[in-house]
Amino acid sequence: MQDNMHWFMKLKSGIILVLAAMMMASCIKERNLNYDKALLENEIGNNNLMIAYRVPAGYKMVDSDFTDSIAKLEHALDPFAERRIAIFVDTLLGNANISLYDMRQLPYERTEDRLDLYKAAYNPNNQWESIEKNVFKYGDFEKIVELIMVNETQNRRLQKYYFYENGKAQFSVDYYFRNDYYNDLKPYIDASLASFHKDVQIIISR
């Protein structure tokens, strides 16, 4: 009898969490992003994440061996860190880059705890003078969490985006650049964000 009651309470708690997540998702507002292909490079597909996307014009992907070496070092320092899978550098502006991360292996609680306490989790050494969090939805993704981190004194800006599916962050993308480039780069970043979409390829073997 006691076991049945414990099972019932766990089931009830699970149902409440699912309903709360559904209600929260329904309250998330859609963001209007201008998908202007003229501002972007050619589309890139990632078969593991089953997505396709474009980066701003002028950004080029670095060699995969270099990316893998950085990813291995980051994993050695923190086995639960996001896994960096692609890096793009700006060939025109300099000191600007984009990184794509695979988050599927991360525990749900790890990501959510950090986002709940984002001001402390993403600014342990006060390297950012301000951090802002926004939540919106766009296109194929039920939720996108945006973190905007700015240091005006050092002229640095990091915009990080978590893309959710089935209630969990599946991947993230970082846009890092000089803060005084923000107004010029904003249309390019918005267009790049708008380009992310699910890309499921069905392969039939014979």
mmCIF file of C-alpha atoms in Angstrom, residues 12-205:
data_model
loop_
_atom_site.group_PDB
_atom_site.id
_atom_site.type_symbol
_atom_site.label_atom_id
_atom_site.label_comp_id
_atom_site.label_asym_id
_atom_site.label_seq_id
_atom_site.Cartn_x
_atom_site.Cartn_y
_atom_site.Cartn_z
ATOM 1 C CA LYS A 12 1.390 12.992 -9.900
ATOM 2 C CA SER A 13 4.556 15.091 -9.556
ATOM 3 C CA GLY A 14 5.648 14.069 -13.045
ATOM 4 C CA ILE A 15 2.302 15.058 -14.540
ATOM 5 C CA ILE A 16 2.430 18.431 -12.781
ATOM 6 C CA LEU A 17 5.951 19.091 -14.150
ATOM 7 C CA VAL A 18 4.853 18.191 -17.692
ATOM 8 C CA LEU A 19 1.788 20.442 -17.474
ATOM 9 C CA ALA A 20 3.884 23.285 -16.062
ATOM 10 C CA ALA A 21 6.384 22.919 -18.914
ATOM 11 C CA MET A 22 3.556 22.942 -21.463
ATOM 12 C CA MET A 23 2.046 26.068 -19.938
ATOM 13 C CA MET A 24 5.438 27.798 -19.843
ATOM 14 C CA ALA A 25 6.113 26.880 -23.480
ATOM 15 C CA SER A 26 2.756 28.282 -24.547
ATOM 16 C CA CYS A 27 3.642 31.618 -22.913
ATOM 17 C CA ILE A 28 6.908 32.016 -24.833
ATOM 18 C CA LYS A 29 6.621 34.690 -27.494
ATOM 19 C CA GLU A 30 7.809 34.268 -31.061
ATOM 20 C CA ARG A 31 10.653 36.572 -32.070
ATOM 21 C CA ASN A 32 10.626 38.259 -35.458
ATOM 22 C CA LEU A 33 13.935 37.535 -37.206
ATOM 23 C CA ASN A 34 14.720 38.594 -40.761
ATOM 24 C CA TYR A 35 16.117 35.645 -42.710
ATOM 25 C CA ASP A 36 18.136 37.548 -45.301
ATOM 26 C CA LYS A 37 20.278 35.057 -47.246
ATOM 27 C CA ALA A 38 22.270 37.916 -48.792
ATOM 28 C CA LEU A 39 23.882 38.456 -45.367
ATOM 29 C CA LEU A 40 24.922 34.821 -44.966
ATOM 30 C CA GLU A 41 27.330 32.171 -46.194
ATOM 31 C CA ASN A 42 26.127 28.943 -47.808
ATOM 32 C CA GLU A 43 24.100 26.497 -45.738
ATOM 33 C CA ILE A 44 25.920 23.917 -43.614
ATOM 34 C CA GLY A 45 24.384 20.666 -42.405
ATOM 35 C CA ASN A 46 25.165 18.694 -39.259
ATOM 36 C CA ASN A 47 23.984 15.102 -39.506
ATOM 37 C CA ASN A 48 24.472 14.304 -35.804
ATOM 38 C CA LEU A 49 22.331 17.202 -34.608
ATOM 39 C CA MET A 50 20.056 16.848 -37.656
ATOM 40 C CA ILE A 51 20.119 20.594 -38.297
ATOM 41 C CA ALA A 52 21.190 22.976 -41.036
ATOM 42 C CA TYR A 53 22.256 26.600 -40.652
ATOM 43 C CA ARG A 54 24.177 29.536 -42.123
ATOM 44 C CA VAL A 55 26.779 31.822 -40.574
ATOM 45 C CA PRO A 56 27.169 35.549 -41.347
ATOM 46 C CA ALA A 57 28.975 36.525 -44.547
ATOM 47 C CA GLY A 58 32.727 36.649 -44.095
ATOM 48 C CA TYR A 59 32.915 33.855 -41.504
ATOM 49 C CA LYS A 60 34.868 30.746 -42.462
ATOM 50 C CA MET A 61 35.056 27.370 -40.683
ATOM 51 C CA VAL A 62 38.417 26.490 -39.164
ATOM 52 C CA ASP A 63 40.037 23.093 -39.651
ATOM 53 C CA SER A 64 38.216 20.287 -37.834
ATOM 54 C CA ASP A 65 41.472 19.008 -36.283
ATOM 55 C CA PHE A 66 41.970 22.383 -34.575
ATOM 56 C CA THR A 67 38.369 22.330 -33.302
ATOM 57 C CA ASP A 68 38.775 18.760 -32.017
ATOM 58 C CA SER A 69 41.959 19.654 -30.137
ATOM 59 C CA ILE A 70 40.191 22.516 -28.364
ATOM 60 C CA ALA A 71 37.191 20.297 -27.618
ATOM 61 C CA LYS A 72 39.429 17.614 -26.059
ATOM 62 C CA LEU A 73 41.145 20.190 -23.859
ATOM 63 C CA GLU A 74 37.790 21.614 -22.725
ATOM 64 C CA HIS A 75 36.477 18.121 -21.989
ATOM 65 C CA ALA A 76 39.586 17.320 -19.900
ATOM 66 C CA LEU A 77 38.999 20.458 -17.837
ATOM 67 C CA ASP A 78 35.265 19.818 -17.486
ATOM 68 C CA PRO A 79 33.748 16.465 -18.598
ATOM 69 C CA PHE A 80 30.261 18.011 -18.368
ATOM 70 C CA ALA A 81 31.028 21.013 -20.584
ATOM 71 C CA GLU A 82 29.255 21.559 -23.866
ATOM 72 C CA ARG A 83 31.128 19.790 -26.682
ATOM 73 C CA ARG A 84 32.479 22.274 -29.229
ATOM 74 C CA ILE A 85 31.961 20.866 -32.727
ATOM 75 C CA ALA A 86 32.551 23.803 -35.093
ATOM 76 C CA ILE A 87 34.387 27.131 -35.028
ATOM 77 C CA PHE A 88 34.059 29.966 -37.532
ATOM 78 C CA VAL A 89 36.298 33.039 -37.661
ATOM 79 C CA ASP A 90 35.557 36.381 -39.290
ATOM 80 C CA THR A 91 38.004 37.006 -42.123
ATOM 81 C CA LEU A 92 37.094 40.714 -42.389
ATOM 82 C CA LEU A 93 36.684 42.158 -38.892
ATOM 83 C CA GLY A 94 39.144 40.047 -36.941
ATOM 84 C CA ASN A 95 38.792 38.970 -33.297
ATOM 85 C CA ALA A 96 35.265 37.725 -33.986
ATOM 86 C CA ASN A 97 34.198 34.089 -33.977
ATOM 87 C CA ILE A 98 31.245 31.732 -33.810
ATOM 88 C CA SER A 99 31.191 28.345 -32.049
ATOM 89 C CA LEU A 100 28.629 25.556 -32.301
ATOM 90 C CA TYR A 101 28.229 23.144 -29.364
ATOM 91 C CA ASP A 102 26.564 19.751 -29.018
ATOM 92 C CA MET A 103 24.620 19.629 -25.725
ATOM 93 C CA ARG A 104 22.751 16.343 -26.067
ATOM 94 C CA GLN A 105 25.073 14.491 -23.646
ATOM 95 C CA LEU A 106 24.735 17.088 -20.882
ATOM 96 C CA PRO A 107 22.414 16.299 -17.959
ATOM 97 C CA TYR A 108 19.241 18.384 -18.118
ATOM 98 C CA GLU A 109 19.770 19.668 -14.579
ATOM 99 C CA ARG A 110 23.296 20.906 -15.359
ATOM 100 C CA THR A 111 22.088 23.280 -18.063
ATOM 101 C CA GLU A 112 18.957 24.416 -16.266
ATOM 102 C CA ASP A 113 20.757 25.090 -12.980
ATOM 103 C CA ARG A 114 23.298 27.255 -14.785
ATOM 104 C CA LEU A 115 20.597 29.163 -16.648
ATOM 105 C CA ASP A 116 18.581 29.692 -13.455
ATOM 106 C CA LEU A 117 21.675 31.181 -11.781
ATOM 107 C CA TYR A 118 23.079 32.657 -14.972
ATOM 108 C CA LYS A 119 24.515 35.843 -13.451
ATOM 109 C CA ALA A 120 26.808 33.827 -11.192
ATOM 110 C CA ALA A 121 27.339 30.773 -13.426
ATOM 111 C CA TYR A 122 28.476 32.733 -16.482
ATOM 112 C CA ASN A 123 30.333 35.508 -14.671
ATOM 113 C CA PRO A 124 32.428 33.895 -11.910
ATOM 114 C CA ASN A 125 35.333 36.299 -12.340
ATOM 115 C CA ASN A 126 33.270 39.386 -13.180
ATOM 116 C CA GLN A 127 34.615 39.431 -16.726
ATOM 117 C CA TRP A 128 31.263 40.780 -17.919
ATOM 118 C CA GLU A 129 29.854 44.120 -16.774
ATOM 119 C CA SER A 130 26.302 43.060 -17.629
ATOM 120 C CA ILE A 131 24.468 39.816 -18.427
ATOM 121 C CA GLU A 132 20.927 39.669 -19.773
ATOM 122 C CA LYS A 133 18.745 36.603 -20.333
ATOM 123 C CA ASN A 134 15.818 36.368 -22.761
ATOM 124 C CA VAL A 135 13.606 33.485 -23.851
ATOM 125 C CA PHE A 136 11.802 33.264 -27.180
ATOM 126 C CA LYS A 137 10.795 30.780 -29.844
ATOM 127 C CA TYR A 138 11.408 30.771 -33.554
ATOM 128 C CA GLY A 139 10.889 28.382 -36.446
ATOM 129 C CA ASP A 140 11.388 24.691 -35.709
ATOM 130 C CA PHE A 141 12.458 25.142 -32.089
ATOM 131 C CA GLU A 142 10.075 25.250 -29.132
ATOM 132 C CA LYS A 143 12.352 27.521 -27.107
ATOM 133 C CA ILE A 144 15.563 29.475 -27.526
ATOM 134 C CA VAL A 145 17.353 30.924 -24.496
ATOM 135 C CA GLU A 146 19.500 33.969 -25.221
ATOM 136 C CA LEU A 147 22.322 35.199 -22.976
ATOM 137 C CA ILE A 148 23.852 38.585 -23.823
ATOM 138 C CA MET A 149 27.133 39.279 -22.041
ATOM 139 C CA VAL A 150 28.813 42.658 -22.446
ATOM 140 C CA ASN A 151 31.994 44.312 -21.234
ATOM 141 C CA GLU A 152 32.004 47.856 -22.608
ATOM 142 C CA THR A 153 35.310 48.751 -20.949
ATOM 143 C CA GLN A 154 37.139 45.935 -22.734
ATOM 144 C CA ASN A 155 34.941 46.264 -25.843
ATOM 145 C CA ARG A 156 33.798 42.623 -25.801
ATOM 146 C CA ARG A 157 30.408 41.034 -26.393
ATOM 147 C CA LEU A 158 29.220 37.405 -26.288
ATOM 148 C CA GLN A 159 25.750 36.370 -27.408
ATOM 149 C CA LYS A 160 24.911 32.759 -26.577
ATOM 150 C CA TYR A 161 21.829 30.851 -27.745
ATOM 151 C CA TYR A 162 20.458 27.529 -26.471
ATOM 152 C CA PHE A 163 18.124 25.690 -28.863
ATOM 153 C CA TYR A 164 15.535 23.425 -27.214
ATOM 154 C CA GLU A 165 13.657 20.374 -28.420
ATOM 155 C CA ASN A 166 11.558 17.982 -26.328
ATOM 156 C CA GLY A 167 12.118 20.162 -23.269
ATOM 157 C CA LYS A 168 15.942 19.977 -23.348
ATOM 158 C CA ALA A 169 18.715 22.096 -24.864
ATOM 159 C CA GLN A 170 20.085 20.132 -27.839
ATOM 160 C CA PHE A 171 22.783 22.519 -29.034
ATOM 161 C CA SER A 172 24.046 26.051 -28.525
ATOM 162 C CA VAL A 173 25.777 28.684 -30.615
ATOM 163 C CA ASP A 174 28.062 31.532 -29.501
ATOM 164 C CA TYR A 175 28.622 34.798 -31.352
ATOM 165 C CA TYR A 176 31.682 36.612 -29.955
ATOM 166 C CA PHE A 177 32.795 40.021 -31.270
ATOM 167 C CA ARG A 178 33.797 43.569 -30.368
ATOM 168 C CA ASN A 179 30.954 45.397 -28.671
ATOM 169 C CA ASP A 180 31.283 48.453 -30.916
ATOM 170 C CA TYR A 181 30.496 46.211 -33.912
ATOM 171 C CA TYR A 182 27.080 45.310 -32.478
ATOM 172 C CA ASN A 183 24.886 47.658 -34.543
ATOM 173 C CA ASP A 184 26.630 46.608 -37.758
ATOM 174 C CA LEU A 185 26.549 42.884 -36.972
ATOM 175 C CA LYS A 186 23.022 42.641 -35.545
ATOM 176 C CA PRO A 187 21.268 42.072 -38.925
ATOM 177 C CA TYR A 188 23.826 39.363 -39.766
ATOM 178 C CA ILE A 189 23.386 37.592 -36.421
ATOM 179 C CA ASP A 190 19.588 37.788 -36.635
ATOM 180 C CA ALA A 191 19.706 36.312 -40.136
ATOM 181 C CA SER A 192 22.055 33.552 -38.960
ATOM 182 C CA LEU A 193 19.770 32.675 -36.033
ATOM 183 C CA ALA A 194 16.788 32.602 -38.373
ATOM 184 C CA SER A 195 18.612 30.121 -40.622
ATOM 185 C CA PHE A 196 18.760 27.326 -38.019
ATOM 186 C CA HIS A 197 16.256 24.618 -38.827
ATOM 187 C CA LYS A 198 15.767 20.888 -38.454
ATOM 188 C CA ASP A 199 17.218 18.913 -41.322
ATOM 189 C CA VAL A 200 16.259 15.251 -41.139
ATOM 190 C CA GLN A 201 17.676 13.211 -43.990
ATOM 191 C CA ILE A 202 16.210 9.752 -44.581
ATOM 192 C CA ILE A 203 18.743 7.358 -46.100
ATOM 193 C CA ILE A 204 17.311 4.199 -47.668
ATOM 194 C CA SER A 205 19.809 1.386 -48.027
#
